[in-house]
Short mmCIF file of C-alpha atoms in Angstrom, two decimals:
data_model
loop_
_atom_site.label_atom_id
_atom_site.label_comp_id
_atom_site.label_asym_id
_atom_site.label_seq_id
_atom_site.Cartn_x
_atom_site.Cartn_y
_atom_site.Cartn_z
CA MET A 1 81.97 30.42 60.74
CA THR A 2 83.84 31.57 57.68
CA GLN A 3 80.78 33.56 56.71
CA LYS A 4 80.07 34.67 59.85
CA LYS A 5 83.51 35.94 60.49
CA LYS A 6 83.39 37.84 57.59
CA ASN A 7 79.90 39.42 58.47
CA LEU A 8 80.82 40.06 61.65
CA ALA A 9 84.17 41.79 60.05
CA ALA A 10 82.49 43.99 58.35
CA GLY A 11 80.23 44.70 60.88
CA ILE A 12 82.78 46.25 62.53
CA SER A 13 84.17 48.11 59.89
CA CYS A 14 80.75 50.09 59.42
CA GLY A 15 80.84 50.36 62.55
CA VAL A 16 84.14 52.33 63.16
CA LEU A 17 83.45 53.93 59.79
CA LEU A 18 80.04 54.99 61.38
CA LEU A 19 81.71 56.41 64.45
CA LEU A 20 84.42 58.35 62.34
CA CYS A 21 81.60 59.47 60.09
CA ILE A 22 79.78 61.10 63.26
CA SER A 23 83.18 62.04 64.55
CA VAL A 24 83.67 64.52 61.51
CA CYS A 25 80.09 65.81 61.33
CA LEU A 26 80.59 66.89 64.86
CA GLU A 27 83.64 68.40 64.41
CA VAL A 28 82.58 70.42 61.28
CA PRO A 29 80.22 72.74 62.97
CA GLU A 30 83.35 73.61 65.59
CA LYS A 31 85.48 74.24 63.12
CA ILE A 32 83.12 76.28 61.04
CA ARG A 33 81.95 78.22 64.16
CA ASP A 34 85.79 78.71 64.94
CA ARG A 35 86.48 80.18 61.47
CA ASN A 36 84.14 82.76 62.01
CA ARG A 37 85.19 83.59 65.62
CA ILE A 38 87.40 86.10 67.32
CA THR A 39 87.95 87.15 70.97
CA VAL A 40 88.60 90.10 72.41
CA GLY A 41 90.63 90.54 75.75
CA VAL A 42 89.36 93.62 77.76
CA PHE A 43 88.73 94.21 81.38
CA SER A 44 85.73 95.44 83.03
CA ASP A 45 86.44 98.73 85.10
CA SER A 46 87.87 101.54 84.11
CA TYR A 47 91.50 102.00 83.15
CA TRP A 48 91.43 105.76 84.69
CA ASN A 49 90.51 104.09 88.10
CA VAL A 50 87.47 106.12 88.36
CA GLN A 51 83.72 105.21 88.82
CA ASN A 52 82.32 104.10 85.30
CA GLY A 53 79.19 101.84 85.14
CA TYR A 54 79.88 101.67 81.35
CA SER A 55 82.72 99.23 80.91
CA TYR A 56 81.50 97.36 77.90
CA ARG A 57 79.54 99.84 76.22
CA ILE A 58 81.85 101.13 73.70
CA LEU A 59 83.02 97.44 73.37
CA ASN A 60 79.51 95.85 72.85
CA ASP A 61 78.57 99.22 70.44
CA ALA A 62 82.12 98.53 68.29
CA ILE A 63 81.22 94.79 67.82
CA GLN A 64 77.56 95.26 67.11
CA LYS A 65 78.69 98.04 64.63
CA PHE A 66 81.38 95.27 63.41
CA ARG A 67 78.95 92.72 63.01
CA GLU A 68 77.10 94.89 60.52
CA ARG A 69 79.99 95.01 58.81
CA TYR A 70 80.70 91.16 58.61
CA PRO A 71 77.23 89.76 59.90
CA ASP A 72 78.97 85.37 59.78
CA VAL A 73 81.87 86.93 61.71
CA GLU A 74 80.97 86.48 66.02
CA VAL A 75 82.89 88.23 68.37
CA GLU A 76 83.80 87.34 71.98
CA TYR A 77 84.71 88.32 74.95
CA GLU A 78 85.16 87.06 78.92
CA SER A 79 83.53 89.52 81.40
CA GLY A 80 84.64 90.35 84.71
CA ILE A 81 88.23 90.86 84.96
CA LEU A 82 89.78 93.34 86.77
CA LYS A 83 92.40 95.82 85.28
CA GLU A 84 94.37 94.90 88.61
CA ASP A 85 94.03 91.63 87.62
CA TYR A 86 94.54 91.82 83.70
CA SER A 87 98.18 91.44 82.92
CA GLU A 88 98.38 88.30 84.83
CA TRP A 89 95.32 87.35 83.10
CA LEU A 90 96.70 87.57 79.90
CA ALA A 91 100.42 86.34 80.70
CA GLU A 92 98.38 82.65 81.69
CA LYS A 93 96.27 82.95 78.47
CA LEU A 94 99.23 83.34 76.14
CA ILE A 95 101.56 80.68 77.60
CA SER A 96 98.42 78.20 77.43
CA GLY A 97 98.15 79.25 74.06
CA ASP A 98 94.20 80.86 74.61
CA ALA A 99 94.94 84.12 74.21
CA PRO A 100 92.43 86.36 72.82
CA ASP A 101 92.68 87.42 68.95
CA VAL A 102 92.94 90.93 69.94
CA PHE A 103 93.43 92.19 73.35
CA LEU A 104 93.66 95.73 75.39
CA VAL A 105 97.31 96.61 76.28
CA LEU A 106 98.38 98.32 79.24
CA PRO A 107 101.30 100.87 78.30
CA GLU A 108 103.52 99.11 81.73
CA ASP A 109 102.97 95.64 79.71
CA PHE A 110 103.95 96.70 75.91
CA ASN A 111 107.84 96.34 76.35
CA ASP A 112 107.06 92.46 78.11
CA LEU A 113 104.48 91.73 75.15
CA THR A 114 106.63 93.10 71.90
CA ASP A 115 110.12 91.45 73.85
CA THR A 116 108.46 88.36 74.11
CA GLY A 117 106.50 88.56 70.17
CA ALA A 118 103.10 87.88 71.91
CA VAL A 119 102.03 90.25 69.88
CA ARG A 120 102.02 90.65 65.92
CA GLU A 121 103.83 93.24 64.00
CA LEU A 122 100.62 95.57 62.22
CA THR A 123 103.28 97.72 60.16
CA ASP A 124 102.13 95.40 57.04
CA PHE A 125 98.14 95.92 58.02
CA VAL A 126 98.60 100.01 58.18
CA GLU A 127 100.66 100.32 55.00
CA LYS A 128 98.69 98.03 53.12
CA ASP A 129 94.75 99.40 54.26
CA GLU A 130 94.30 102.03 51.52
CA LYS A 131 91.39 102.72 54.18
CA PHE A 132 93.57 103.32 57.02
CA GLU A 133 94.90 106.71 57.96
CA GLN A 134 97.93 106.70 60.32
CA ASP A 135 98.01 110.77 60.00
CA ALA A 136 94.30 110.63 61.68
CA PHE A 137 96.08 109.66 64.94
CA TYR A 138 97.50 111.96 67.10
CA SER A 139 101.31 111.37 66.71
CA SER A 140 102.34 111.41 70.17
CA ALA A 141 99.75 108.59 70.92
CA TRP A 142 100.36 106.80 67.54
CA GLU A 143 104.00 106.72 68.81
CA THR A 144 103.41 104.47 72.13
CA GLY A 145 102.81 101.49 69.85
CA ASN A 146 105.96 102.00 67.97
CA TYR A 147 109.07 99.59 68.81
CA GLU A 148 112.06 99.74 66.93
CA GLN A 149 110.65 101.73 63.63
CA ASN A 150 108.01 99.04 63.72
CA GLN A 151 104.28 99.38 64.87
CA TYR A 152 102.82 96.69 67.25
CA THR A 153 99.75 98.33 68.93
CA ILE A 154 97.40 101.11 67.66
CA PRO A 155 96.19 103.49 70.06
CA TYR A 156 92.96 103.71 71.32
CA GLU A 157 92.44 105.96 74.07
CA CYS A 158 94.88 108.42 75.85
CA ALA A 159 95.08 110.99 78.28
CA PRO A 160 98.24 113.59 79.06
CA LYS A 161 99.30 114.49 82.61
CA LEU A 162 98.38 118.27 83.41
CA MET A 163 98.68 120.43 86.50
CA PHE A 164 95.96 120.35 88.95
CA VAL A 165 95.92 123.85 91.01
CA ASN A 166 93.85 124.88 93.70
CA LYS A 167 92.68 128.40 92.91
CA THR A 168 91.15 128.82 96.42
CA ILE A 169 94.80 129.19 97.70
CA LEU A 170 95.95 131.37 94.60
CA ASP A 171 92.75 133.62 94.97
CA ARG A 172 93.04 133.79 98.88
CA GLU A 173 97.30 134.75 98.17
CA ASN A 174 96.15 137.49 95.22
CA ILE A 175 98.03 135.25 93.02
CA PRO A 176 96.53 135.29 88.70
CA LEU A 177 96.23 131.55 87.52
CA PRO A 178 99.65 130.66 85.53
CA GLN A 179 99.33 131.42 81.49
CA GLU A 180 99.19 128.21 79.11
CA ASN A 181 103.09 129.18 78.33
CA TRP A 182 104.13 129.58 82.02
CA ASN A 183 107.78 128.59 83.19
CA TRP A 184 109.58 126.92 86.06
CA ASN A 185 110.16 130.43 87.15
CA ASP A 186 106.49 131.33 87.63
CA PHE A 187 105.84 127.94 89.31
CA TYR A 188 108.46 128.33 91.65
CA ALA A 189 107.30 132.15 93.13
CA ILE A 190 104.28 130.65 93.12
CA CYS A 191 105.58 127.61 95.34
CA LYS A 192 107.61 130.43 97.31
CA GLN A 193 105.03 132.31 97.95
CA VAL A 194 101.96 130.09 99.06
CA THR A 195 104.14 127.71 101.03
CA ARG A 196 103.88 129.36 104.65
CA ASP A 197 101.78 128.99 107.89
CA THR A 198 98.67 130.24 107.77
CA ASP A 199 97.15 130.01 111.01
CA GLY A 200 100.07 131.22 112.97
CA ASP A 201 101.04 128.17 115.11
CA GLY A 202 104.72 128.48 113.93
CA VAL A 203 104.56 125.26 111.67
CA VAL A 204 104.21 125.15 108.16
CA ASP A 205 100.33 124.05 106.68
CA GLN A 206 100.56 125.39 103.39
CA TYR A 207 102.36 123.87 100.62
CA GLY A 208 103.12 124.52 96.91
CA VAL A 209 103.74 121.50 95.07
CA THR A 210 102.80 117.70 95.63
CA GLY A 211 103.95 114.64 93.36
CA TYR A 212 106.07 116.82 90.76
CA THR A 213 108.70 114.46 89.66
CA TRP A 214 112.16 114.14 88.52
CA GLU A 215 110.49 112.51 85.27
CA ASP A 216 108.05 115.67 84.88
CA ALA A 217 111.18 118.26 85.31
CA PHE A 218 113.20 116.32 82.66
CA GLU A 219 110.69 116.29 80.14
CA SER A 220 109.47 119.61 80.38
CA ASN A 221 113.38 120.61 79.68
CA GLY A 222 113.58 118.81 76.92
CA VAL A 223 115.62 116.27 78.48
CA GLN A 224 116.42 112.64 76.15
CA LEU A 225 117.48 110.22 78.42
CA PHE A 226 118.14 107.28 76.45
CA ASN A 227 119.01 106.13 73.20
CA GLN A 228 116.78 104.21 70.90
CA ASN A 229 117.63 101.11 72.12
CA GLY A 230 118.33 101.67 75.13
CA THR A 231 121.79 101.01 75.54
CA ALA A 232 123.11 103.88 76.23
CA VAL A 233 122.06 107.22 78.93
CA ASN A 234 123.54 110.63 78.73
CA PHE A 235 122.54 111.93 82.68
CA THR A 236 125.71 114.47 82.09
CA GLY A 237 123.74 116.77 80.13
CA LYS A 238 122.89 120.70 81.03
CA LYS A 239 119.24 119.99 80.87
CA VAL A 240 119.47 117.38 83.21
CA ARG A 241 121.57 119.44 85.41
CA GLU A 242 118.79 122.15 85.25
CA GLY A 243 116.16 119.38 85.92
CA ILE A 244 117.88 117.86 89.32
CA THR A 245 118.79 121.46 90.37
CA PHE A 246 114.98 122.54 90.14
CA MET A 247 113.42 119.52 91.73
CA GLU A 248 116.35 120.25 94.78
CA ARG A 249 114.87 123.69 95.14
CA LEU A 250 111.37 123.01 95.18
CA ARG A 251 112.27 120.39 98.25
CA ASN A 252 114.20 122.53 100.09
CA LEU A 253 111.04 125.03 100.10
CA ASN A 254 109.10 122.17 102.01
CA GLY A 255 112.30 121.75 104.60
CA GLU A 256 112.13 118.24 106.62
CA TYR A 257 108.32 117.81 105.55
CA SER A 258 107.35 116.67 101.93
CA PRO A 259 103.70 117.20 101.44
CA THR A 260 101.30 113.87 100.06
CA SER A 261 98.29 114.02 97.55
CA ARG A 262 96.50 114.08 100.68
CA ASP A 263 97.27 116.94 101.51
CA PHE A 264 96.07 118.47 98.20
CA ASP A 265 92.73 116.66 98.69
CA LYS A 266 92.29 118.48 102.08
CA GLY A 267 92.93 122.07 100.19
CA ASN A 268 96.42 122.37 101.74
CA VAL A 269 98.82 122.33 98.25
CA ALA A 270 98.66 124.60 95.57
CA PHE A 271 99.88 122.38 92.84
CA GLN A 272 99.46 118.21 91.98
CA PRO A 273 100.32 116.50 88.66
CA MET A 274 97.61 114.75 87.46
CA SER A 275 95.77 113.09 84.53
CA PHE A 276 93.32 114.65 82.46
CA ALA A 277 91.16 111.80 82.60
CA GLU A 278 90.74 112.55 86.64
CA TYR A 279 89.75 116.60 85.64
CA ARG A 280 87.32 115.15 83.52
CA ALA A 281 86.24 112.33 86.10
CA TYR A 282 86.12 114.77 89.07
CA LYS A 283 84.88 118.00 87.80
CA SER A 284 81.32 117.04 87.27
CA TYR A 285 79.15 116.21 90.20
CA PRO A 286 78.70 114.61 92.81
CA LEU A 287 82.39 113.10 92.01
CA SER A 288 83.77 116.65 92.24
CA VAL A 289 81.85 117.15 95.58
CA LYS A 290 83.36 113.81 97.07
CA LYS A 291 87.16 114.32 95.87
CA TYR A 292 87.17 117.96 96.00
CA SER A 293 84.55 119.47 97.82
CA GLY A 294 86.73 122.14 99.90
CA PHE A 295 88.24 124.56 97.26
CA ASP A 296 87.94 125.49 93.88
CA TRP A 297 90.42 123.48 91.04
CA GLU A 298 91.15 123.58 87.86
CA CYS A 299 94.00 121.98 85.59
CA ILE A 300 96.30 123.52 83.11
CA SER A 301 99.53 122.75 80.84
CA MET A 302 102.34 121.59 82.76
CA PRO A 303 105.35 124.62 83.49
CA ALA A 304 107.62 124.90 81.12
CA GLY A 305 111.49 124.15 81.53
CA ALA A 306 113.99 126.61 80.56
CA GLU A 307 115.25 124.40 77.35
CA GLY A 308 111.94 122.45 76.81
CA GLY A 309 108.07 123.91 76.80
CA ASN A 310 105.06 122.92 78.14
CA VAL A 311 104.98 119.24 77.55
CA SER A 312 104.45 116.10 79.92
CA ARG A 313 103.77 112.43 79.52
CA LEU A 314 100.78 110.79 77.86
CA ASP A 315 99.18 107.66 79.37
CA THR A 316 97.84 105.71 76.18
CA LEU A 317 96.00 102.71 76.15
CA SER A 318 96.31 100.42 73.18
CA VAL A 319 95.13 97.56 71.19
CA ALA A 320 97.44 95.04 69.82
CA MET A 321 96.52 91.54 67.74
CA ASN A 322 97.84 88.00 69.19
CA ARG A 323 100.91 86.81 66.94
CA LYS A 324 99.09 83.36 66.65
CA THR A 325 96.05 84.80 65.57
CA ARG A 326 94.46 82.17 62.89
CA HIS A 327 92.13 85.13 61.86
CA PRO A 328 94.07 87.87 61.03
CA GLU A 329 92.21 89.71 58.50
CA TYR A 330 89.02 89.73 61.20
CA ALA A 331 91.51 90.73 64.09
CA TRP A 332 92.62 93.50 62.09
CA GLU A 333 88.81 94.83 61.00
CA PHE A 334 88.25 94.83 64.36
CA ILE A 335 91.15 96.68 65.72
CA LYS A 336 90.60 98.83 63.10
CA THR A 337 86.72 99.18 64.41
CA LEU A 338 87.77 100.18 67.93
CA THR A 339 89.98 102.66 67.13
CA PHE A 340 89.73 104.45 63.91
CA ASP A 341 85.81 104.47 63.51
CA PRO A 342 85.13 108.22 64.64
CA GLU A 343 81.66 107.26 66.14
CA ILE A 344 83.22 104.32 68.46
CA GLN A 345 85.88 107.14 69.39
CA ALA A 346 83.54 109.63 70.12
CA GLU A 347 81.75 107.13 72.46
CA ILE A 348 84.94 108.02 74.80
CA PHE A 349 83.65 111.14 75.41
CA SER A 350 80.46 109.78 76.75
CA TYR A 351 81.51 106.30 78.21
CA SER A 352 84.76 106.64 79.99
CA GLU A 353 87.22 109.55 81.06
CA GLY A 354 89.63 109.60 78.59
CA VAL A 355 90.44 111.25 75.36
CA SER A 356 90.15 110.18 71.63
CA VAL A 357 93.19 109.67 69.89
CA LEU A 358 91.27 110.68 66.60
CA ARG A 359 92.25 114.55 65.54
CA GLU A 360 89.11 114.42 64.07
CA VAL A 361 86.60 113.45 66.62
CA THR A 362 88.61 115.34 69.57
CA GLU A 363 88.55 118.60 68.04
CA SER A 364 84.98 118.66 66.65
CA ALA A 365 82.36 120.95 68.00
CA GLN A 366 80.33 118.15 69.45
CA THR A 367 83.41 117.17 71.81
CA LEU A 368 84.48 120.67 72.78
CA ASN A 369 81.04 121.46 74.12
CA GLN A 370 80.96 118.33 75.87
CA LEU A 371 83.77 118.91 77.54
CA MET A 372 82.85 122.66 78.19
CA LYS A 373 79.52 121.10 79.71
CA CYS A 374 81.58 119.20 81.91
CA ALA A 375 83.76 121.45 83.14
CA GLY A 376 81.03 123.61 84.17
CA ASN A 377 82.12 127.01 84.75
CA SER A 378 85.68 126.37 84.46
CA ARG A 379 88.19 129.18 83.17
CA MET A 380 90.16 126.31 81.40
CA ASN A 381 90.47 126.90 77.71
CA ILE A 382 89.55 122.86 76.48
CA GLU A 383 90.90 123.87 72.78
CA ILE A 384 94.59 123.86 74.27
CA LEU A 385 93.96 120.25 74.95
CA THR A 386 95.00 119.10 71.75
CA GLU A 387 98.23 121.04 71.75
CA VAL A 388 98.94 119.31 74.75
CA VAL A 389 98.04 115.93 73.19
CA GLU A 390 99.95 116.47 70.15
CA GLN A 391 103.28 117.39 72.56
CA ALA A 392 103.46 115.10 74.81
CA VAL A 393 106.57 112.49 75.48
CA VAL A 394 106.36 108.83 75.64
CA SER A 395 107.59 106.60 77.34
CA PRO A 396 110.82 104.78 76.55
CA ARG A 397 110.18 101.75 74.40
CA PHE A 398 113.11 99.74 74.76
CA ARG A 399 113.98 96.10 76.66
CA ASP A 400 114.03 96.49 80.63
CA ALA A 401 113.26 100.36 80.39
CA ASP A 402 111.19 100.53 83.55
CA ARG A 403 114.40 99.16 85.43
CA ALA A 404 116.64 101.62 83.60
CA ILE A 405 114.17 104.53 84.97
CA ALA A 406 114.31 102.78 88.61
CA GLU A 407 117.99 103.57 88.30
CA VAL A 408 117.83 106.69 87.21
CA ASP A 409 115.56 107.78 90.05
CA LYS A 410 117.85 106.31 92.43
CA ALA A 411 120.95 108.53 91.16
CA VAL A 412 118.76 111.52 91.17
CA GLU A 413 117.72 110.67 94.84
CA ALA A 414 120.94 110.68 95.55
CA ILE A 415 122.12 113.61 93.95
CA ILE A 416 119.36 115.44 95.79
CA GLU A 417 119.98 114.16 99.16
CA GLY A 418 124.03 114.46 98.85
CA SER A 419 125.92 117.53 99.48
CA GLY A 420 128.42 116.97 96.48
CA ASN A 421 128.73 118.64 93.13
CA ILE A 422 125.89 118.13 90.97
CA SER A 423 127.84 118.10 87.76
CA MET A 424 130.91 115.76 89.41
CA GLU A 425 128.13 113.73 90.35
CA GLN A 426 126.66 113.43 87.16
CA ILE A 427 129.57 111.61 85.42
CA ILE A 428 129.80 109.33 88.29
CA TRP A 429 126.39 108.30 87.84
CA ASN A 430 126.60 108.50 84.40
CA ARG A 431 129.17 105.73 84.38
CA GLY A 432 127.02 103.43 86.04
CA LEU A 433 123.73 103.94 84.71
CA ASN A 434 125.54 103.14 81.62
CA LYS A 435 127.24 100.15 83.16
CA GLU A 436 124.06 99.08 84.05
CA LEU A 437 122.31 99.26 81.16
CA ASN A 438 124.91 97.02 79.22
CA LYS A 439 124.72 94.33 81.62
#
């Protein structure tokens, strides 16, 4: 019996050892596979909210190019995620600890992702990589990924806001298309001239502008509302007062009615600010017929304020690295492939509606010819695009920036709707805004 027990014990030990060996052997391939694999977070539809049949074309080409450099590294992504669901999808992945190594960052998510420590700081990668050149990017696009002097995202694709112009209205009113350096005075004069009753029924049916906001006015007048950390706001300055006054003058032209984007689409409004991406999407057939078929239209730079220039907000889609990635070197190399490779960036002009963030690509003869073909008989000098992008302003980058901007919006609306002295109202609201910021 003793020998039998010994044999049984030996058998059990061998069995356990065998199972352990099998388990280890099964785990090794998975570990090897994971060691040579990075995942990417993307959405399936266009960032610019227009029809696009090339959702994954640029990404797939970037993956192929990356694999040529690193053949032993797999790159995977989950398909079918809509842009409207992307932020929630990414948040759930981050919470579960299963977030991709590299992922796209929507502008509205940037503050939350940096504040919660979800993204890895990229400053060291930028400074230590001798093959990477920060100066190759448009400075305004690059700044969108900067937070408290540190770089957290790399720009991938951008588009500035420009002013869409109904040329048919201007031609009918014998008004020439504004020049590149036009200003608020020019803008207001045209809006005043075109705002009228065109059919003689006693009701105004043609308007100057829709969609022009106090943010557009402040940006074009050189207003710096917040300090860098968002701990203070300056709402009392002359530039702010000029912006509010100008907004009030524009609104008074329309009386009790506020024209909408639908009015512009129907051809009844002379001006509407829009993204350059929409210009690219709807300037070419057949979308031009579908969207704006009843009139000729063009886009130009935004009008300059008395204290500013022809500048506007830059909308930028960026790429970030998961702070918890186990493959930071591969993740960085793939980020570079998406954002810094000229061939991949050039595809933005073929398979998307935005603008490349690389000067070399956007200012190339090939790109200019491609944009001109899209524009058809357009009057617009496409070369001004690079200047508009370079001079564009960036959204505030501090915690709860969206809430702070919403509070300013309340203040501006209250002043315009009220009847008090604007300068005094500014002082009163300035106290309340600063108190709100420091809650």
